[in-house]
Short mmCIF file of N, CA, C and O in Angstrom, two decimals:
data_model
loop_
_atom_site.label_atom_id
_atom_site.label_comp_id
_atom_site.label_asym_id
_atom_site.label_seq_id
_atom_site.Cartn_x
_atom_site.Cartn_y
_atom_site.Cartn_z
N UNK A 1 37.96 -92.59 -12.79
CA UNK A 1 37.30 -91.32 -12.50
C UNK A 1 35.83 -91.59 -12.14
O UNK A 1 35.10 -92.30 -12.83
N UNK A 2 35.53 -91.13 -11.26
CA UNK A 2 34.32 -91.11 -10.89
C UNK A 2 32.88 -90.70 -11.16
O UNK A 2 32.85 -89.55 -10.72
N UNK A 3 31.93 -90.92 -11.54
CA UNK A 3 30.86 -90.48 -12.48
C UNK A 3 29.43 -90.42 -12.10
O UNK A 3 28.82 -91.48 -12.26
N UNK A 4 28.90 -89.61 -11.73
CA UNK A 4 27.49 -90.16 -11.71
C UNK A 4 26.32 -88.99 -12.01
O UNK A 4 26.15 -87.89 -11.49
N UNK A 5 25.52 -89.71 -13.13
CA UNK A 5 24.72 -89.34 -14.44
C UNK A 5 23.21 -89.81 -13.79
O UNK A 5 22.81 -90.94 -13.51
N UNK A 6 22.59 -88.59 -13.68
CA UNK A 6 21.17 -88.39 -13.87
C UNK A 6 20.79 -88.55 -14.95
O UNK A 6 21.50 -88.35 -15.94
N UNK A 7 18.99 -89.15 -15.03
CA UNK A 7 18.43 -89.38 -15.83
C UNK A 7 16.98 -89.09 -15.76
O UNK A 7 16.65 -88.84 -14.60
N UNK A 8 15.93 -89.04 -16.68
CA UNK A 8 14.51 -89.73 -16.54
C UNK A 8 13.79 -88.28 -16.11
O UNK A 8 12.69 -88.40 -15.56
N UNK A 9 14.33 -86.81 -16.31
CA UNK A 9 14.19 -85.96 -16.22
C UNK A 9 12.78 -85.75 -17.02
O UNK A 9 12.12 -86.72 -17.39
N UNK A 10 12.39 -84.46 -17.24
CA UNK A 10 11.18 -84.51 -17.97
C UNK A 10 10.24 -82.97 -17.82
O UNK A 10 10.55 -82.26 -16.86
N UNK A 11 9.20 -82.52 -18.68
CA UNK A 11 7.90 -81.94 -18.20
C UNK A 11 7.00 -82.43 -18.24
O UNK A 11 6.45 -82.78 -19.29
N UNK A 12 6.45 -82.65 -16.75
CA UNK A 12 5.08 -83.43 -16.66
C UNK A 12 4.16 -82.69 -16.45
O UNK A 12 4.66 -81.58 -16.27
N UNK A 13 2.41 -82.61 -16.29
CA UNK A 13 1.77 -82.40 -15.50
C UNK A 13 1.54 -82.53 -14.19
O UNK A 13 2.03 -83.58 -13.76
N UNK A 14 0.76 -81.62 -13.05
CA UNK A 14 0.42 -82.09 -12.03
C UNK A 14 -0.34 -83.35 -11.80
O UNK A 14 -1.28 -83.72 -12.50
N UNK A 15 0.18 -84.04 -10.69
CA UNK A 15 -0.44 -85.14 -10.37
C UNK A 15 0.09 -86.36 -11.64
O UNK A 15 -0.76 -87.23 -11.84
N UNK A 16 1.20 -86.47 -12.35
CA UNK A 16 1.70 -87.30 -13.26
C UNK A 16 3.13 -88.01 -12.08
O UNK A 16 3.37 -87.64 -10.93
N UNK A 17 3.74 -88.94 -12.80
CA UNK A 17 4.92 -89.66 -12.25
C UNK A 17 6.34 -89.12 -13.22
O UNK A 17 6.38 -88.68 -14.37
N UNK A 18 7.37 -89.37 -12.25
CA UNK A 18 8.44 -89.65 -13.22
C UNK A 18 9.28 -90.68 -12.42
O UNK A 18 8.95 -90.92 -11.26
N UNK A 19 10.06 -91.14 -12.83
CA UNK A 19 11.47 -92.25 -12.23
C UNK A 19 12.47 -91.56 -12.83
O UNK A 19 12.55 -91.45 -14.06
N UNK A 20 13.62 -90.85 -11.68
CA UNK A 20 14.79 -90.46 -11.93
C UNK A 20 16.04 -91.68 -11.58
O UNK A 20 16.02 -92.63 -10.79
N UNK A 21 16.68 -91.40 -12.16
CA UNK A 21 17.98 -92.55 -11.98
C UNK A 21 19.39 -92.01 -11.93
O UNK A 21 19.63 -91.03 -12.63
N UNK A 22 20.05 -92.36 -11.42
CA UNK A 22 21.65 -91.67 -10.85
C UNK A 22 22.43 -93.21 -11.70
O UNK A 22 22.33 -94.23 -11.02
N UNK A 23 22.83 -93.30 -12.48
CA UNK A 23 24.14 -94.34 -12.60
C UNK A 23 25.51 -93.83 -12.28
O UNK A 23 25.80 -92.78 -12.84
N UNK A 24 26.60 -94.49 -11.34
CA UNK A 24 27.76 -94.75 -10.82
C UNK A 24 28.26 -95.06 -11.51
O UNK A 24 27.73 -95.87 -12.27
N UNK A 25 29.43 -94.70 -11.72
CA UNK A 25 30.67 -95.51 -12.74
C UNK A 25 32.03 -95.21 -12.21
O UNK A 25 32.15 -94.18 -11.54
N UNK A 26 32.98 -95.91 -12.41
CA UNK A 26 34.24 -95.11 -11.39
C UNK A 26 34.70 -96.01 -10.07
O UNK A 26 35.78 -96.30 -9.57
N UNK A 27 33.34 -96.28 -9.80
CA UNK A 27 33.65 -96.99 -8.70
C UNK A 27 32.39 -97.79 -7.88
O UNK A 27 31.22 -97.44 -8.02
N UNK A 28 32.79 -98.86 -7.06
CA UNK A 28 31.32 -99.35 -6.45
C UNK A 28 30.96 -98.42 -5.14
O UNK A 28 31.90 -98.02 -4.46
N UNK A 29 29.86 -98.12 -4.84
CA UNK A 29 29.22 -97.29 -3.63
C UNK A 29 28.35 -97.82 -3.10
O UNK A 29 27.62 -97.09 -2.43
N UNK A 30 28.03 -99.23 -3.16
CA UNK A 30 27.49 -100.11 -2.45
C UNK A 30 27.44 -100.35 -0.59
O UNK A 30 26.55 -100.72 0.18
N UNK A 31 28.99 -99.90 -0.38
CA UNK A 31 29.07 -99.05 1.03
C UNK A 31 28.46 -97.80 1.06
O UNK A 31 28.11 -97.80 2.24
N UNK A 32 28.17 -96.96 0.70
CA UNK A 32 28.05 -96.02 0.67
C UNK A 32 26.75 -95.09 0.73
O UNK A 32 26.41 -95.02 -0.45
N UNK A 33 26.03 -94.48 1.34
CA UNK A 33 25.10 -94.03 1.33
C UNK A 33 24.94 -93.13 0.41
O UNK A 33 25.99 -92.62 0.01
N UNK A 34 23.83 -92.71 -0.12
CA UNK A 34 23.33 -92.05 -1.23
C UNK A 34 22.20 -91.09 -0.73
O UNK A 34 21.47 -91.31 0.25
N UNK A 35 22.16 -89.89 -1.63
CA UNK A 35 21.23 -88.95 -1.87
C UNK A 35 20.49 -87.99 -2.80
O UNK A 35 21.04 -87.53 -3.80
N UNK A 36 19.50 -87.75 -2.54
CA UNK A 36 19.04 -87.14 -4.02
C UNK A 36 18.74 -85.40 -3.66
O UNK A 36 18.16 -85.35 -2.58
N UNK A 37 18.90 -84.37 -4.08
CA UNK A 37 18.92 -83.18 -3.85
C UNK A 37 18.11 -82.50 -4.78
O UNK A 37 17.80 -83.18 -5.76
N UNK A 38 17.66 -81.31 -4.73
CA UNK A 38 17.41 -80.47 -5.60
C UNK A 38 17.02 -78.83 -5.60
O UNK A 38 16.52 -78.30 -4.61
N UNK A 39 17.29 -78.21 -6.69
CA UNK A 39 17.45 -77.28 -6.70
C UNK A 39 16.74 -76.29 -7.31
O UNK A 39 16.87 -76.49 -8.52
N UNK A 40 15.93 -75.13 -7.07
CA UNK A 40 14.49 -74.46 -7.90
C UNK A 40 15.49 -73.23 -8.33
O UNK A 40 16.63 -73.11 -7.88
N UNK A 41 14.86 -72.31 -9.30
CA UNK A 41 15.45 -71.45 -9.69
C UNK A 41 16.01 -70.48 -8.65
O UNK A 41 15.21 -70.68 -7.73
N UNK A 42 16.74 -69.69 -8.27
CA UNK A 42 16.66 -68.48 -7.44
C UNK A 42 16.69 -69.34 -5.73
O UNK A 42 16.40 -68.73 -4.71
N UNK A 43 16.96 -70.30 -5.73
CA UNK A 43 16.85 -71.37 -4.16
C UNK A 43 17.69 -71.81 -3.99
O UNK A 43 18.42 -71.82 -4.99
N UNK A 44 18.17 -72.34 -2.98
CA UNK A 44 19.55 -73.11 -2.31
C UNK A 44 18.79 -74.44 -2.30
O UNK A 44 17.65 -74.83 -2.04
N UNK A 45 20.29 -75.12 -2.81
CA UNK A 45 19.96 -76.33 -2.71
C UNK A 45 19.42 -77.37 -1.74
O UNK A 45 20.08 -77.66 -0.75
N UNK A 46 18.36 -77.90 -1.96
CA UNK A 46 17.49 -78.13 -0.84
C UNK A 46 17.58 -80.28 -0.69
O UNK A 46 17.71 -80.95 -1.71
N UNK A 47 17.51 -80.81 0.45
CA UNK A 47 17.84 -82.38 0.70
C UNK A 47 16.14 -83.01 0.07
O UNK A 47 15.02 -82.61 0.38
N UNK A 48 16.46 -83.91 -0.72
CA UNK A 48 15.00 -85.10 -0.82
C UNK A 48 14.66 -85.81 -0.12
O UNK A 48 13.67 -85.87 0.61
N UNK A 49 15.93 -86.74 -0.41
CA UNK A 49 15.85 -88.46 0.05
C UNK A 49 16.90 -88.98 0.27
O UNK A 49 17.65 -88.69 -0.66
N UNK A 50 17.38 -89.57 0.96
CA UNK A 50 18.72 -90.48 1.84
C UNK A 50 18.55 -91.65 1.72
O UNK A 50 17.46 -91.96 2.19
N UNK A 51 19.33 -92.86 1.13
CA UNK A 51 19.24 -94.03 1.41
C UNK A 51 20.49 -94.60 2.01
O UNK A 51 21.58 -94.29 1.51
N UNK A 52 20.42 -95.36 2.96
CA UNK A 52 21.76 -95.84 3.77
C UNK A 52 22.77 -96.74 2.66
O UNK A 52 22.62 -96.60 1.44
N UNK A 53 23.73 -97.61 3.23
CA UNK A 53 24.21 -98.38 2.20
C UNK A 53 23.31 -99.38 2.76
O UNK A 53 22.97 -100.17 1.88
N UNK A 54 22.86 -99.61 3.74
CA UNK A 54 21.45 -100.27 3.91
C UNK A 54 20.15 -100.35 3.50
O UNK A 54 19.22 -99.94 4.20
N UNK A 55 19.98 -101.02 2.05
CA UNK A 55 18.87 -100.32 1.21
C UNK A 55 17.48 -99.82 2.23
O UNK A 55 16.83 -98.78 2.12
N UNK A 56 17.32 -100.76 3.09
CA UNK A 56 15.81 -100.63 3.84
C UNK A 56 15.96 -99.48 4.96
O UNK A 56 15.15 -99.23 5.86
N UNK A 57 17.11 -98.89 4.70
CA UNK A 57 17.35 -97.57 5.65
C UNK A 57 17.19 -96.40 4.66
O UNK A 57 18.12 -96.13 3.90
N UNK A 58 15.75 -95.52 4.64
CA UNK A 58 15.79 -94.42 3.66
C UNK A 58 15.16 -93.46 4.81
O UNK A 58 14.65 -93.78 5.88
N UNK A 59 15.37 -92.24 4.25
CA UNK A 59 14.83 -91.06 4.74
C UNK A 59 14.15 -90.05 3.57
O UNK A 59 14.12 -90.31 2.37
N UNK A 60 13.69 -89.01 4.12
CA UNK A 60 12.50 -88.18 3.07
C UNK A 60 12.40 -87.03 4.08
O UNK A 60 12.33 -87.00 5.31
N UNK A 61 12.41 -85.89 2.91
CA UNK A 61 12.26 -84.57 3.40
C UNK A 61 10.47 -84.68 3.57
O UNK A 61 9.82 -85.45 2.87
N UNK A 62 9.96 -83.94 4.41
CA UNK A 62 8.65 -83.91 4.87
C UNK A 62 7.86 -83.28 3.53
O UNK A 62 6.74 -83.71 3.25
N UNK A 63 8.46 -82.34 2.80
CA UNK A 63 7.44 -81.82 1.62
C UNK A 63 7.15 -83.03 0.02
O UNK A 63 6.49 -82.83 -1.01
N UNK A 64 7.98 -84.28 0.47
CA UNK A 64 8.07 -85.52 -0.30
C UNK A 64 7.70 -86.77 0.03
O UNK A 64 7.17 -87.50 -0.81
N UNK A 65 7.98 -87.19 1.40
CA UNK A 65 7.40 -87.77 2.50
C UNK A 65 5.74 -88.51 1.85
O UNK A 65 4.68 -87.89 1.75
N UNK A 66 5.96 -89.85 1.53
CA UNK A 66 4.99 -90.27 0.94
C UNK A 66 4.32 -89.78 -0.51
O UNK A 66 3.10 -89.71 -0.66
N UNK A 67 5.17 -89.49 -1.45
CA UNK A 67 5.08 -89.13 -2.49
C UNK A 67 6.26 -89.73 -3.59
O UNK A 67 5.97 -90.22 -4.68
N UNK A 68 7.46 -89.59 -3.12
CA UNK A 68 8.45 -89.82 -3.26
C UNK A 68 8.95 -91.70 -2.98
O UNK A 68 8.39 -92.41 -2.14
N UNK A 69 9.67 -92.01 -3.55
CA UNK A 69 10.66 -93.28 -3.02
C UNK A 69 12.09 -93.37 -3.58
O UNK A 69 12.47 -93.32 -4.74
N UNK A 70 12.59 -93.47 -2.72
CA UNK A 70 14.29 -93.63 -3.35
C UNK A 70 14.55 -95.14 -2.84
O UNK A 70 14.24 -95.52 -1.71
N UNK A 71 15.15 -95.94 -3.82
CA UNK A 71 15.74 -97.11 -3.70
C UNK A 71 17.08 -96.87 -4.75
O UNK A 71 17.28 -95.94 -5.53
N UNK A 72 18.10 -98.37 -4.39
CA UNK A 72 19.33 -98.20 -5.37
C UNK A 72 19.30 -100.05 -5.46
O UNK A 72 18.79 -100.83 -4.66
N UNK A 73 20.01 -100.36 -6.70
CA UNK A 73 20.07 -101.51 -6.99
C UNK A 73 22.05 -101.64 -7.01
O UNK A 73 22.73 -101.70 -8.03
N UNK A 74 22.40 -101.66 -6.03
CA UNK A 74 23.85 -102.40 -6.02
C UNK A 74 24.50 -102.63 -6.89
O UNK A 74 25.44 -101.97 -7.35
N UNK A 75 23.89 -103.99 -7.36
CA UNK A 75 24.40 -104.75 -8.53
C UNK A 75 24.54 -103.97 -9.68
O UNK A 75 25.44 -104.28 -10.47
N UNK A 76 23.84 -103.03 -9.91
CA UNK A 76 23.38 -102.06 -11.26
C UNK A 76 24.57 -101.25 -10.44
O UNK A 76 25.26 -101.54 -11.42
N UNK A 77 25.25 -100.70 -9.78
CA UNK A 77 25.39 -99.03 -9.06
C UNK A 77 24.22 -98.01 -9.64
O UNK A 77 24.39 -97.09 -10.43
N UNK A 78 23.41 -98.29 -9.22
CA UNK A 78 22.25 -96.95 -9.71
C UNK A 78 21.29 -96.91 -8.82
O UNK A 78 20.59 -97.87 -8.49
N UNK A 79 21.21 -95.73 -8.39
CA UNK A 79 20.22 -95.19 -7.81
C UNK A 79 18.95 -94.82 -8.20
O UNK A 79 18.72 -94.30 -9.30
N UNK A 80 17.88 -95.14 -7.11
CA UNK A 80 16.59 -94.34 -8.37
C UNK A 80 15.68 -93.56 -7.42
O UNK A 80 15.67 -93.99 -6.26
N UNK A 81 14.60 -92.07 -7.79
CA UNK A 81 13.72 -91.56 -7.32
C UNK A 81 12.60 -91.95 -8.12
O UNK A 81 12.44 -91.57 -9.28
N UNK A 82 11.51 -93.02 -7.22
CA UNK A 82 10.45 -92.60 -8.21
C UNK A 82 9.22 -91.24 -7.44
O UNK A 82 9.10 -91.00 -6.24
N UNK A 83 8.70 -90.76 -8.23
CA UNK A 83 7.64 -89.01 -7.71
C UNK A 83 6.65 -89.56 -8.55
O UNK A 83 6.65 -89.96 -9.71
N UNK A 84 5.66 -89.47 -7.50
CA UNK A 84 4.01 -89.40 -7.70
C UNK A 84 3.70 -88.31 -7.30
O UNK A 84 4.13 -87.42 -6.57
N UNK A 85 2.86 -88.52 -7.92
CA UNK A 85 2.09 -86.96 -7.55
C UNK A 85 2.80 -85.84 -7.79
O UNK A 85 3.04 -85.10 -6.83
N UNK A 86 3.19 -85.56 -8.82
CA UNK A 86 3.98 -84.35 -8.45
C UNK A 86 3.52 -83.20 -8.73
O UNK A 86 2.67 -83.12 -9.61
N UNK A 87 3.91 -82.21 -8.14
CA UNK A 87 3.30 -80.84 -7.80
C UNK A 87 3.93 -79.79 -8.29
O UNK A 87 5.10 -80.16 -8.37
N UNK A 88 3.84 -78.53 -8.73
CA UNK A 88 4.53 -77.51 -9.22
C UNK A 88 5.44 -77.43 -8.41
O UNK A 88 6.58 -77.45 -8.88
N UNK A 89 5.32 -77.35 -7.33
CA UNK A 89 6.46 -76.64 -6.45
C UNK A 89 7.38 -78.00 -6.76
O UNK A 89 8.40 -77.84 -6.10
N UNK A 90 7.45 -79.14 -7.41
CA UNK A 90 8.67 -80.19 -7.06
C UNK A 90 9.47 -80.14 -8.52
O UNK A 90 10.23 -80.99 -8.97
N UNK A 91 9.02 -78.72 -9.20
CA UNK A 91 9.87 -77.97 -10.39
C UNK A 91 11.64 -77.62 -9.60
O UNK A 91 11.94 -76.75 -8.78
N UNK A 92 12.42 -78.58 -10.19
CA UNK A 92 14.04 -78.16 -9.96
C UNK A 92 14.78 -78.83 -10.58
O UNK A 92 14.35 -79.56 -11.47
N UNK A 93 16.10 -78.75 -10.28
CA UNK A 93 16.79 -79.32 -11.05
C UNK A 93 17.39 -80.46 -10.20
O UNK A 93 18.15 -80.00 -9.34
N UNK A 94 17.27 -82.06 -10.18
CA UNK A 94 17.86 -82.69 -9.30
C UNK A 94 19.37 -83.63 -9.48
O UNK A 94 19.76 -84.21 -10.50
N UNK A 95 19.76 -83.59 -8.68
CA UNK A 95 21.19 -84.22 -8.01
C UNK A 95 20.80 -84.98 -7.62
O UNK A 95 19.67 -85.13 -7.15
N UNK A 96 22.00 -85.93 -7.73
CA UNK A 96 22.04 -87.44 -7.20
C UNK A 96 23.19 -87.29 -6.63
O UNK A 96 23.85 -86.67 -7.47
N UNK A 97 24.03 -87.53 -5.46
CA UNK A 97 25.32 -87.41 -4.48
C UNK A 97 25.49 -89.00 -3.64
O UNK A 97 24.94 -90.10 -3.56
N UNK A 98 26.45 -88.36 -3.21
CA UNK A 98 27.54 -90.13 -2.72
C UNK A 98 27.94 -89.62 -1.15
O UNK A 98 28.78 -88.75 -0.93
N UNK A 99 27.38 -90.15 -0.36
CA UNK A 99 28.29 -89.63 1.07
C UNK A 99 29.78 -89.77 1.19
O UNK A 99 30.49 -90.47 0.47
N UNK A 100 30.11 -89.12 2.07
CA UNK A 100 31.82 -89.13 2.10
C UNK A 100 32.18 -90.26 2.77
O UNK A 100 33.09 -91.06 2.53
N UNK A 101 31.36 -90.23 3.65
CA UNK A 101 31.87 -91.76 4.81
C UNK A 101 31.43 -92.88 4.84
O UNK A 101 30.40 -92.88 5.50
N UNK A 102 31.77 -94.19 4.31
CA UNK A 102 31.40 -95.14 4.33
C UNK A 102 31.07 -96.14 5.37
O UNK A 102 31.95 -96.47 6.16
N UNK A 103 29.73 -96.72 5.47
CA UNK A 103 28.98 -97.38 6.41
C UNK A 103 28.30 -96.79 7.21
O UNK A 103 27.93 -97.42 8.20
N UNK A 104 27.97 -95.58 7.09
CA UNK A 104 27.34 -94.44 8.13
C UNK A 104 26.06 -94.89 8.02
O UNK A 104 25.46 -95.17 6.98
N UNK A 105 25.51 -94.97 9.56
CA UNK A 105 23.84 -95.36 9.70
C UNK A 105 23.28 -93.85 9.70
O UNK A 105 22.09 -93.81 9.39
N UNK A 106 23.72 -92.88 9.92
CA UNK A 106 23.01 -92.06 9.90
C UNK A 106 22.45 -91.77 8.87
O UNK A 106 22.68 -92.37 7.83
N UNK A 107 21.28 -90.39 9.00
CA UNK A 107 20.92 -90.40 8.11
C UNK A 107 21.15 -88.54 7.42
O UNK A 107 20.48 -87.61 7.86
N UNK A 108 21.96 -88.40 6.57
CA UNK A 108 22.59 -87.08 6.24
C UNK A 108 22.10 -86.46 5.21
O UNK A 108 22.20 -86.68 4.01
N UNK A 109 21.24 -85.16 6.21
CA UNK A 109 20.69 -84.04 4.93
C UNK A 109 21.58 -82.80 4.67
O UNK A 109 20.96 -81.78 4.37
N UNK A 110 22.73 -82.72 4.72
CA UNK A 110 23.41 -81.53 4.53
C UNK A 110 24.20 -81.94 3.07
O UNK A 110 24.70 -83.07 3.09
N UNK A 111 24.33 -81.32 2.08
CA UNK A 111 25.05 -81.27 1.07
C UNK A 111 26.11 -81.11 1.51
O UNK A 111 26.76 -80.85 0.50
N UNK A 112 26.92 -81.06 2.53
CA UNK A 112 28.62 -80.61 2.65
C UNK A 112 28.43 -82.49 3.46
O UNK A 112 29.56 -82.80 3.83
N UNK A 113 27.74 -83.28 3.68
CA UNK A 113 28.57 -84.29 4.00
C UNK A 113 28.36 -85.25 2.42
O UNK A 113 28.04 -86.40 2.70
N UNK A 114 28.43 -85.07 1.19
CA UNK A 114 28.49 -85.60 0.13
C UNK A 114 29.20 -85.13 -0.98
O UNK A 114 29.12 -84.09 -1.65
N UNK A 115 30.07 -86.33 -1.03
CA UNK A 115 31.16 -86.27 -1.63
C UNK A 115 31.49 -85.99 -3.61
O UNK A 115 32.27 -85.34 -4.30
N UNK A 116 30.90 -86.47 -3.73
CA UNK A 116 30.17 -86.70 -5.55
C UNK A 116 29.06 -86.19 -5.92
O UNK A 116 28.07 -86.08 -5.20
N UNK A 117 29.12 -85.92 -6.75
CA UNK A 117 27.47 -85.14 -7.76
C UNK A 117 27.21 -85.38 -8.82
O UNK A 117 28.23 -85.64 -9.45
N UNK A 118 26.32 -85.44 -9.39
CA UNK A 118 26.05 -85.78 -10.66
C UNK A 118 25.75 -84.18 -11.72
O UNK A 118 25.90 -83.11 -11.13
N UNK A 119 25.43 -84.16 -12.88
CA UNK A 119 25.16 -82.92 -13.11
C UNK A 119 24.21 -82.61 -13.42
O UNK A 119 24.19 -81.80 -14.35
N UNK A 120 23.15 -82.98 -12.96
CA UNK A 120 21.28 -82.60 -12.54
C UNK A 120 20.52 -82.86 -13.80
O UNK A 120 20.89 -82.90 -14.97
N UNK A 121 18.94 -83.11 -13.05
CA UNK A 121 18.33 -83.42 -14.52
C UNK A 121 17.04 -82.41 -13.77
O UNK A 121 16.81 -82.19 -12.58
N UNK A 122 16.46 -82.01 -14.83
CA UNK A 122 15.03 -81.23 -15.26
C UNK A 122 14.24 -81.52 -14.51
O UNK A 122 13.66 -82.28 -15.28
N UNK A 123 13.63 -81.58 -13.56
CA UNK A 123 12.42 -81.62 -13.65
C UNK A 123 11.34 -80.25 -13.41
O UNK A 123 11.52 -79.37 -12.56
N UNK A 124 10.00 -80.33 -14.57
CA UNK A 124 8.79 -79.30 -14.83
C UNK A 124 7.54 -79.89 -14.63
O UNK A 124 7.10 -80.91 -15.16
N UNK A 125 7.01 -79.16 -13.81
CA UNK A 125 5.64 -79.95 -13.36
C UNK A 125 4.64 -78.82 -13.57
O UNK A 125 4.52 -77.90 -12.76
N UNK A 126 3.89 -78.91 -14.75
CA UNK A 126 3.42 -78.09 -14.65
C UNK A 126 1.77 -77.74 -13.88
O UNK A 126 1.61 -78.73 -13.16
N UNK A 127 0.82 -77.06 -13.74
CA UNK A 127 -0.04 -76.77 -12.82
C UNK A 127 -1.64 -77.16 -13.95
O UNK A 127 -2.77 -77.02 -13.49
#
């Protein structure tokens, strides 16, 4: 069965860090491209960060875009977000997801092309 568990959640202040982490279990996704999502109260779920199964292939939503880094360690199956700087508005609840198609260079911000979810962690940033 397939699994994957957010972590490293938290309430911080503005302008503080956190490192979120996705661990895999179930299966390897080392093919597989990865993503991190999230979600504010009363909002549709909105795209972060994309990493290919090509670690040095990532993408970033523009309101994270140099604030943000997503990398994954293979060997571990785990994914990670680290957030600097973070800002009130980057208050949600985040997902970690698995693309459906394996080896895809693209780079996919729609939640309907990801296959797996995790079941979100906290994050509070306060002002």
């Amino acid at each position: 069965q397939v699994q994957l568990v957010e972590s490293g959640g938290g309430l911080v202040q503005s302008g503080d860090s956190l490192r979120l982490s996705c661990a895999a279990s179930g299966r390897t996704f080392s093919s597989f491209g990865m993503a991190w999502f999230r979600q504010a109260p009363g909002k549709e779920r909105e795209f972060v960060a994309t990493i290919r199964w090509i670690s040095s292939n990532t993408y970033y939503a523009e309101s994270v875009k140099g604030r943000f880094t997503i990398s994954r360690d293979n060997a571990k199956n785990t994914m990670y977000l680290q957030m600097n700087s973070l800002k009130p508005e980057d208050t949600a609840v985040y997902y970690c997801a698995v693309d459906r198609q394996r080896y895809s260079g693209s780079f996919r911000v729609s939640a309907a092309d990801y296959e797996y979810w995790g079941q979100g962690t906290q994050v509070t940033v306060s002002s």
